[in-house]
PDB file of C-alpha atoms in Angstrom:
ATOM      1  CA  ARG B   1     250.396  35.842 -24.451  1.00 42.00           C
ATOM      2  CA  SER B   2     251.114  32.368 -24.875  1.00 42.00           C
ATOM      3  CA  TRP B   3     248.651  29.605 -26.356  1.00 43.00           C
ATOM      4  CA  GLY B   4     248.415  26.748 -23.930  1.00 44.00           C
ATOM      5  CA  LEU B   5     249.113  23.436 -26.018  1.00 44.00           C
ATOM      6  CA  PRO B   6     248.233  19.911 -25.122  1.00 46.00           C
ATOM      7  CA  GLY B   7     251.169  17.388 -24.599  1.00 48.00           C
ATOM      8  CA  ASN B   8     254.822  18.218 -25.097  1.00 46.00           C
ATOM      9  CA  ARG B   9     254.244  20.923 -27.288  1.00 51.00           C
ATOM     10  CA  GLN B  10     255.612  24.364 -26.462  1.00 50.00           C
ATOM     11  CA  PRO B  11     253.364  27.303 -26.253  1.00 51.00           C
ATOM     12  CA  LEU B  12     253.303  29.574 -29.440  1.00 53.00           C
ATOM     13  CA  ALA B  13     253.771  33.348 -28.196  1.00 57.00           C
ATOM     14  CA  PRO B  14     254.536  36.338 -30.039  1.00 59.00           C
ATOM     15  CA  ALA B  15     258.382  36.712 -30.909  1.00 60.00           C
ATOM     16  CA  GLY B  16     260.513  37.770 -28.042  1.00 63.00           C
ATOM     17  CA  ALA B  17     262.887  40.813 -28.248  1.00 62.00           C
ATOM     18  CA  SER B  18     265.789  38.581 -28.938  1.00 62.00           C
ATOM     19  CA  GLU B  19     263.944  36.716 -31.692  1.00 64.00           C
ATOM     20  CA  ARG B  20     263.027  39.841 -33.472  1.00 70.00           C
ATOM     21  CA  LEU B  21     265.375  41.272 -36.519  1.00 80.00           C
ATOM     22  CA  ALA B  22     265.520  44.899 -36.077  1.00 88.00           C
ATOM     23  CA  LEU B  23     266.131  45.386 -39.985  1.00 89.00           C
ATOM     24  CA  ILE B  24     262.823  43.844 -41.109  1.00 89.00           C
ATOM     25  CA  ASP B  25     261.157  46.143 -38.299  1.00 90.00           C
ATOM     26  CA  VAL B  26     262.928  48.971 -40.055  1.00 93.00           C
ATOM     27  CA  MET B  27     261.702  47.763 -43.751  1.00 94.00           C
ATOM     28  CA  ARG B  28     258.396  47.424 -42.416  1.00 92.00           C
ATOM     29  CA  GLY B  29     258.107  50.844 -41.039  1.00 93.00           C
ATOM     30  CA  ALA B  30     259.632  52.162 -44.336  1.00 94.00           C
ATOM     31  CA  ALA B  31     257.271  50.365 -46.520  1.00 93.00           C
ATOM     32  CA  LEU B  32     254.403  51.906 -44.452  1.00 92.00           C
ATOM     33  CA  ALA B  33     255.620  55.280 -44.567  1.00 94.00           C
ATOM     34  CA  GLY B  34     256.072  54.722 -48.379  1.00 93.00           C
ATOM     35  CA  ILE B  35     252.519  53.770 -48.580  1.00 91.00           C
ATOM     36  CA  LEU B  36     251.135  56.351 -47.040  1.00 91.00           C
ATOM     37  CA  LEU B  37     253.177  59.013 -48.798  1.00 91.00           C
ATOM     38  CA  ALA B  38     251.786  57.295 -52.024  1.00 90.00           C
ATOM     39  CA  ASN B  39     247.895  57.259 -50.681  1.00 88.00           C
ATOM     40  CA  ILE B  40     247.887  60.721 -48.826  1.00 86.00           C
ATOM     41  CA  ARG B  41     246.257  62.265 -51.807  1.00 83.00           C
ATOM     42  CA  GLY B  42     243.322  59.439 -51.100  1.00 80.00           C
ATOM     43  CA  PHE B  43     242.901  61.384 -47.752  1.00 80.00           C
ATOM     44  CA  ALA B  44     243.374  64.779 -48.959  1.00 78.00           C
ATOM     45  CA  ALA B  45     240.983  64.924 -51.885  1.00 79.00           C
ATOM     46  CA  PRO B  46     237.641  63.508 -53.118  1.00 79.00           C
ATOM     47  CA  ALA B  47     237.905  59.744 -53.922  1.00 76.00           C
ATOM     48  CA  GLY B  48     237.236  60.670 -57.916  1.00 77.00           C
ATOM     49  CA  VAL B  49     240.642  62.548 -57.898  1.00 81.00           C
ATOM     50  CA  TYR B  50     242.752  59.784 -56.706  1.00 82.00           C
ATOM     51  CA  PHE B  51     243.398  58.554 -60.213  1.00 82.00           C
ATOM     52  CA  ASN B  52     243.092  62.061 -61.842  1.00 80.00           C
ATOM     53  CA  HIS B  53     245.360  64.081 -59.212  1.00 81.00           C
ATOM     54  CA  GLU B  54     246.357  66.280 -62.440  1.00 81.00           C
ATOM     55  CA  LYS B  55     242.674  67.833 -62.113  1.00 79.00           C
ATOM     56  CA  PHE B  56     242.913  68.853 -58.442  1.00 81.00           C
ATOM     57  CA  TRP B  57     246.487  69.730 -58.090  1.00 82.00           C
ATOM     58  CA  THR B  58     247.764  71.943 -60.876  1.00 85.00           C
ATOM     59  CA  ALA B  59     250.596  74.127 -59.130  1.00 90.00           C
ATOM     60  CA  PRO B  60     254.050  73.267 -60.245  1.00 93.00           C
ATOM     61  CA  ALA B  61     255.135  72.480 -56.720  1.00 93.00           C
ATOM     62  CA  ASP B  62     252.243  69.879 -56.505  1.00 89.00           C
ATOM     63  CA  VAL B  63     253.025  68.548 -59.916  1.00 90.00           C
ATOM     64  CA  ALA B  64     256.687  68.049 -58.943  1.00 93.00           C
ATOM     65  CA  VAL B  65     255.827  66.294 -56.168  1.00 91.00           C
ATOM     66  CA  GLN B  66     253.486  63.845 -57.908  1.00 89.00           C
ATOM     67  CA  THR B  67     256.048  63.203 -60.423  1.00 91.00           C
ATOM     68  CA  PHE B  68     258.714  62.315 -57.689  1.00 93.00           C
ATOM     69  CA  ILE B  69     255.862  59.869 -55.954  1.00 92.00           C
ATOM     70  CA  ASP B  70     254.988  58.431 -59.179  1.00 90.00           C
ATOM     71  CA  ILE B  71     258.580  57.479 -60.218  1.00 92.00           C
ATOM     72  CA  PHE B  72     260.159  56.838 -56.891  1.00 93.00           C
ATOM     73  CA  VAL B  73     257.339  55.611 -54.564  1.00 93.00           C
ATOM     74  CA  GLN B  74     254.135  54.435 -56.471  1.00 90.00           C
ATOM     75  CA  GLY B  75     253.973  50.725 -56.537  1.00 87.00           C
ATOM     76  CA  LYS B  76     257.537  50.252 -54.836  1.00 90.00           C
ATOM     77  CA  PHE B  77     256.546  50.078 -51.053  1.00 91.00           C
ATOM     78  CA  ILE B  78     253.572  48.254 -51.386  1.00 88.00           C
ATOM     79  CA  THR B  79     255.720  45.482 -53.124  1.00 88.00           C
ATOM     80  CA  MET B  80     258.220  45.676 -50.223  1.00 92.00           C
ATOM     81  CA  PHE B  81     255.448  45.273 -47.740  1.00 90.00           C
ATOM     82  CA  ALA B  82     253.960  42.399 -49.729  1.00 90.00           C
ATOM     83  CA  PHE B  83     257.401  40.697 -49.364  1.00 91.00           C
ATOM     84  CA  LEU B  84     257.471  41.430 -45.888  1.00 93.00           C
ATOM     85  CA  PHE B  85     254.144  40.007 -45.234  1.00 91.00           C
ATOM     86  CA  GLY B  86     255.099  36.807 -46.808  1.00 89.00           C
ATOM     87  CA  LEU B  87     258.387  36.600 -44.742  1.00 91.00           C
ATOM     88  CA  GLY B  88     256.363  37.108 -41.639  1.00 89.00           C
ATOM     89  CA  PHE B  89     254.362  34.150 -42.451  1.00 89.00           C
ATOM     90  CA  ALA B  90     257.641  32.177 -43.485  1.00 87.00           C
ATOM     91  CA  ALA B  91     258.990  33.139 -40.125  1.00 88.00           C
ATOM     92  CA  GLN B  92     255.860  32.472 -37.907  1.00 87.00           C
ATOM     93  CA  LEU B  93     255.758  29.071 -39.654  1.00 87.00           C
ATOM     94  CA  GLU B  94     259.227  28.044 -39.058  1.00 88.00           C
ATOM     95  CA  ARG B  95     259.121  29.200 -35.388  1.00 87.00           C
ATOM     96  CA  ALA B  96     255.905  27.279 -34.742  1.00 86.00           C
ATOM     97  CA  GLU B  97     257.572  24.149 -36.290  1.00 84.00           C
ATOM     98  CA  ALA B  98     260.300  24.583 -34.390  1.00 86.00           C
ATOM     99  CA  ARG B  99     258.416  24.548 -30.979  1.00 84.00           C
ATOM    100  CA  HIS B 100     256.163  21.744 -32.333  1.00 81.00           C
ATOM    101  CA  GLY B 101     253.476  24.541 -31.929  1.00 80.00           C
ATOM    102  CA  ARG B 102     250.190  24.437 -33.651  1.00 84.00           C
ATOM    103  CA  PHE B 103     250.618  27.215 -36.380  1.00 88.00           C
ATOM    104  CA  VAL B 104     247.395  27.138 -38.347  1.00 90.00           C
ATOM    105  CA  PRO B 105     244.718  27.939 -35.613  1.00 91.00           C
ATOM    106  CA  VAL B 106     246.738  30.820 -34.575  1.00 90.00           C
ATOM    107  CA  TYR B 107     247.485  31.798 -37.982  1.00 92.00           C
ATOM    108  CA  ARG B 108     243.763  31.739 -38.668  1.00 94.00           C
ATOM    109  CA  ARG B 109     242.738  33.729 -35.796  1.00 94.00           C
ATOM    110  CA  ARG B 110     245.160  36.556 -36.652  1.00 93.00           C
ATOM    111  CA  LEU B 111     244.043  36.699 -40.353  1.00 95.00           C
ATOM    112  CA  LEU B 112     240.340  36.738 -39.233  1.00 97.00           C
ATOM    113  CA  ILE B 113     241.214  39.801 -36.686  1.00 97.00           C
ATOM    114  CA  LEU B 114     243.135  41.391 -39.596  1.00 95.00           C
ATOM    115  CA  LEU B 115     240.328  40.910 -42.084  1.00 97.00           C
ATOM    116  CA  ILE B 116     237.688  42.377 -39.478  1.00 97.00           C
ATOM    117  CA  ILE B 117     239.813  45.312 -39.219  1.00 97.00           C
ATOM    118  CA  GLY B 118     240.374  45.662 -42.917  1.00 96.00           C
ATOM    119  CA  LEU B 119     236.550  45.306 -43.322  1.00 97.00           C
ATOM    120  CA  ILE B 120     235.745  47.740 -40.847  1.00 97.00           C
ATOM    121  CA  HIS B 121     238.496  50.347 -42.273  1.00 94.00           C
ATOM    122  CA  GLY B 122     237.437  49.571 -46.069  1.00 93.00           C
ATOM    123  CA  LEU B 123     233.782  49.924 -45.576  1.00 95.00           C
ATOM    124  CA  GLY B 124     233.739  52.558 -42.746  1.00 93.00           C
ATOM    125  CA  ILE B 125     236.679  54.831 -42.948  1.00 88.00           C
ATOM    126  CA  TRP B 126     238.601  54.758 -46.385  1.00 85.00           C
ATOM    127  CA  TRP B 127     237.873  52.867 -49.620  1.00 84.00           C
ATOM    128  CA  GLY B 128     241.370  52.285 -50.392  1.00 85.00           C
ATOM    129  CA  ASP B 129     241.927  49.552 -47.658  1.00 88.00           C
ATOM    130  CA  ILE B 130     244.535  46.984 -48.092  1.00 89.00           C
ATOM    131  CA  LEU B 131     244.266  45.063 -44.855  1.00 92.00           C
ATOM    132  CA  ALA B 132     241.375  42.907 -46.035  1.00 95.00           C
ATOM    133  CA  PRO B 133     243.024  41.713 -49.266  1.00 94.00           C
ATOM    134  CA  TYR B 134     246.296  41.027 -47.218  1.00 93.00           C
ATOM    135  CA  ALA B 135     244.083  38.792 -44.860  1.00 95.00           C
ATOM    136  CA  LEU B 136     242.715  36.845 -47.883  1.00 95.00           C
ATOM    137  CA  ALA B 137     246.068  36.262 -49.425  1.00 93.00           C
ATOM    138  CA  GLY B 138     247.379  34.998 -45.816  1.00 93.00           C
ATOM    139  CA  PHE B 139     244.572  32.284 -45.985  1.00 95.00           C
ATOM    140  CA  GLY B 140     245.768  31.476 -49.458  1.00 92.00           C
ATOM    141  CA  LEU B 141     249.126  31.346 -48.019  1.00 90.00           C
ATOM    142  CA  LEU B 142     248.144  28.496 -45.601  1.00 92.00           C
ATOM    143  CA  LEU B 143     247.407  26.308 -48.867  1.00 91.00           C
ATOM    144  CA  PHE B 144     251.170  26.372 -49.796  1.00 90.00           C
ATOM    145  CA  ARG B 145     252.680  25.611 -46.356  1.00 87.00           C
ATOM    146  CA  HIS B 146     253.678  22.055 -47.373  1.00 87.00           C
ATOM    147  CA  ARG B 147     254.148  22.351 -51.059  1.00 91.00           C
ATOM    148  CA  ALA B 148     257.520  21.725 -52.919  1.00 94.00           C
ATOM    149  CA  THR B 149     259.181  24.873 -53.779  1.00 91.00           C
ATOM    150  CA  LYS B 150     258.895  24.064 -57.449  1.00 95.00           C
ATOM    151  CA  THR B 151     254.930  23.966 -57.168  1.00 95.00           C
ATOM    152  CA  THR B 152     254.852  27.195 -55.282  1.00 92.00           C
ATOM    153  CA  ALA B 153     257.273  29.036 -57.620  1.00 94.00           C
ATOM    154  CA  TRP B 154     254.871  28.146 -60.567  1.00 96.00           C
ATOM    155  CA  TRP B 155     251.868  29.121 -58.598  1.00 94.00           C
ATOM    156  CA  ALA B 156     253.727  32.436 -57.618  1.00 91.00           C
ATOM    157  CA  PHE B 157     254.726  33.080 -61.402  1.00 95.00           C
ATOM    158  CA  GLY B 158     251.257  32.370 -62.371  1.00 95.00           C
ATOM    159  CA  LEU B 159     249.375  34.811 -59.877  1.00 92.00           C
ATOM    160  CA  TYR B 160     251.967  37.476 -60.779  1.00 90.00           C
ATOM    161  CA  MET B 161     251.387  37.058 -64.199  1.00 95.00           C
ATOM    162  CA  LEU B 162     247.549  37.067 -64.061  1.00 95.00           C
ATOM    163  CA  PRO B 163     246.941  40.690 -63.908  1.00 92.00           C
ATOM    164  CA  MET B 164     249.529  41.516 -66.943  1.00 94.00           C
ATOM    165  CA  VAL B 165     247.531  38.944 -69.052  1.00 95.00           C
ATOM    166  CA  LEU B 166     244.159  40.608 -68.272  1.00 93.00           C
ATOM    167  CA  PHE B 167     245.451  43.941 -68.852  1.00 89.00           C
ATOM    168  CA  LEU B 168     246.696  42.646 -72.022  1.00 93.00           C
ATOM    169  CA  GLY B 169     243.679  41.083 -73.190  1.00 91.00           C
ATOM    170  CA  GLY B 170     241.809  43.983 -72.216  1.00 86.00           C
ATOM    171  CA  ALA B 171     244.235  46.179 -74.430  1.00 87.00           C
ATOM    172  CA  ILE B 172     243.819  43.895 -77.447  1.00 92.00           C
ATOM    173  CA  ALA B 173     240.116  43.704 -77.117  1.00 88.00           C
ATOM    174  CA  ALA B 174     240.243  47.699 -76.892  1.00 84.00           C
ATOM    175  CA  ALA B 175     242.231  47.759 -80.051  1.00 88.00           C
ATOM    176  CA  PHE B 176     239.543  45.656 -81.799  1.00 89.00           C
ATOM    177  CA  GLY B 177     236.786  48.311 -80.830  1.00 86.00           C
ATOM    178  CA  ALA B 178     235.607  46.448 -77.546  1.00 85.00           C
ATOM    179  CA  ARG B 179     234.454  49.062 -74.948  1.00 82.00           C
ATOM    180  CA  VAL B 180     236.627  48.715 -71.885  1.00 69.00           C
ATOM    181  CA  PRO B 181     235.193  50.314 -68.718  1.00 72.00           C
ATOM    182  CA  GLY B 182     237.477  53.094 -67.433  1.00 69.00           C
ATOM    183  CA  LEU B 183     237.451  55.319 -64.265  1.00 66.00           C
ATOM    184  CA  PRO B 184     235.156  58.476 -64.524  1.00 71.00           C
ATOM    185  CA  THR B 185     237.174  61.743 -64.827  1.00 75.00           C
ATOM    186  CA  PRO B 186     236.049  64.367 -62.672  1.00 76.00           C
ATOM    187  CA  ASP B 187     235.735  68.014 -63.711  1.00 77.00           C
ATOM    188  CA  ALA B 188     236.182  71.155 -61.753  1.00 77.00           C
ATOM    189  CA  LYS B 189     232.520  71.410 -60.658  1.00 81.00           C
ATOM    190  CA  SER B 190     231.889  68.077 -59.634  1.00 77.00           C
ATOM    191  CA  ILE B 191     235.113  68.270 -57.488  1.00 77.00           C
ATOM    192  CA  ALA B 192     233.911  71.467 -55.882  1.00 77.00           C
ATOM    193  CA  GLU B 193     230.519  69.961 -54.988  1.00 79.00           C
ATOM    194  CA  THR B 194     232.252  67.016 -53.341  1.00 74.00           C
ATOM    195  CA  ILE B 195     234.503  68.970 -51.386  1.00 72.00           C
TER     196      ILE B 195
END
C-alpha cells in the first residue's frame, strides 16, 4: 500500500522485493527461532516454573537441553532481534528521506499497531510479550532520528548500562542487609496444582 503525499513527495510504501536484503530477513527468522527456543518453556509449563525450570524438568536429557539453551541461546537471539529492529528503523528512515516521504506519521502508525498487538498478546495470551516494549522503544527511537552520532552513542551507552547499575545497586544493598524482592520459588505441589 502506498501512502499518498502532497506536493512532489513520492509515496512511502513497503520495501519492494528489489529493495529487501535477504540476509536481514534470514537473520530476523533465525532470531525469532532462537527467541522461540529460549521461551518455549514458558508455553510448556506454569509461569512460576519459567525462572525455576530445574523444579519441573529434572530428567538428564531435559537438564542437558536447558544447559545448551542457557549457554548458546538465552539472551543471544533477543539481542540480535533488537539490533535488527534498530536497523529496520534506520533503513525505513533512510528510504523515506531519499524519497522525501513523511516518515514519522507512518512509523508512528506502525508502532501503534505493534503496541496494540503486543498489549493483546501480553494481557490475553502470554505474560512474556516483547512486542509492546519494542513499540515503546520505537517511539523512543523517533527522538534520536536527527541527533548527532555522539549524542546517540552516549544515550545508548547510558541506557545499556542502566540495568547493570541497578542490578549492582541491588546487590550492594543486599550485601548490607537490605531485603531485595525475588521471584517466588514454586514447590512440586503448587506446580501440580497449577497444571
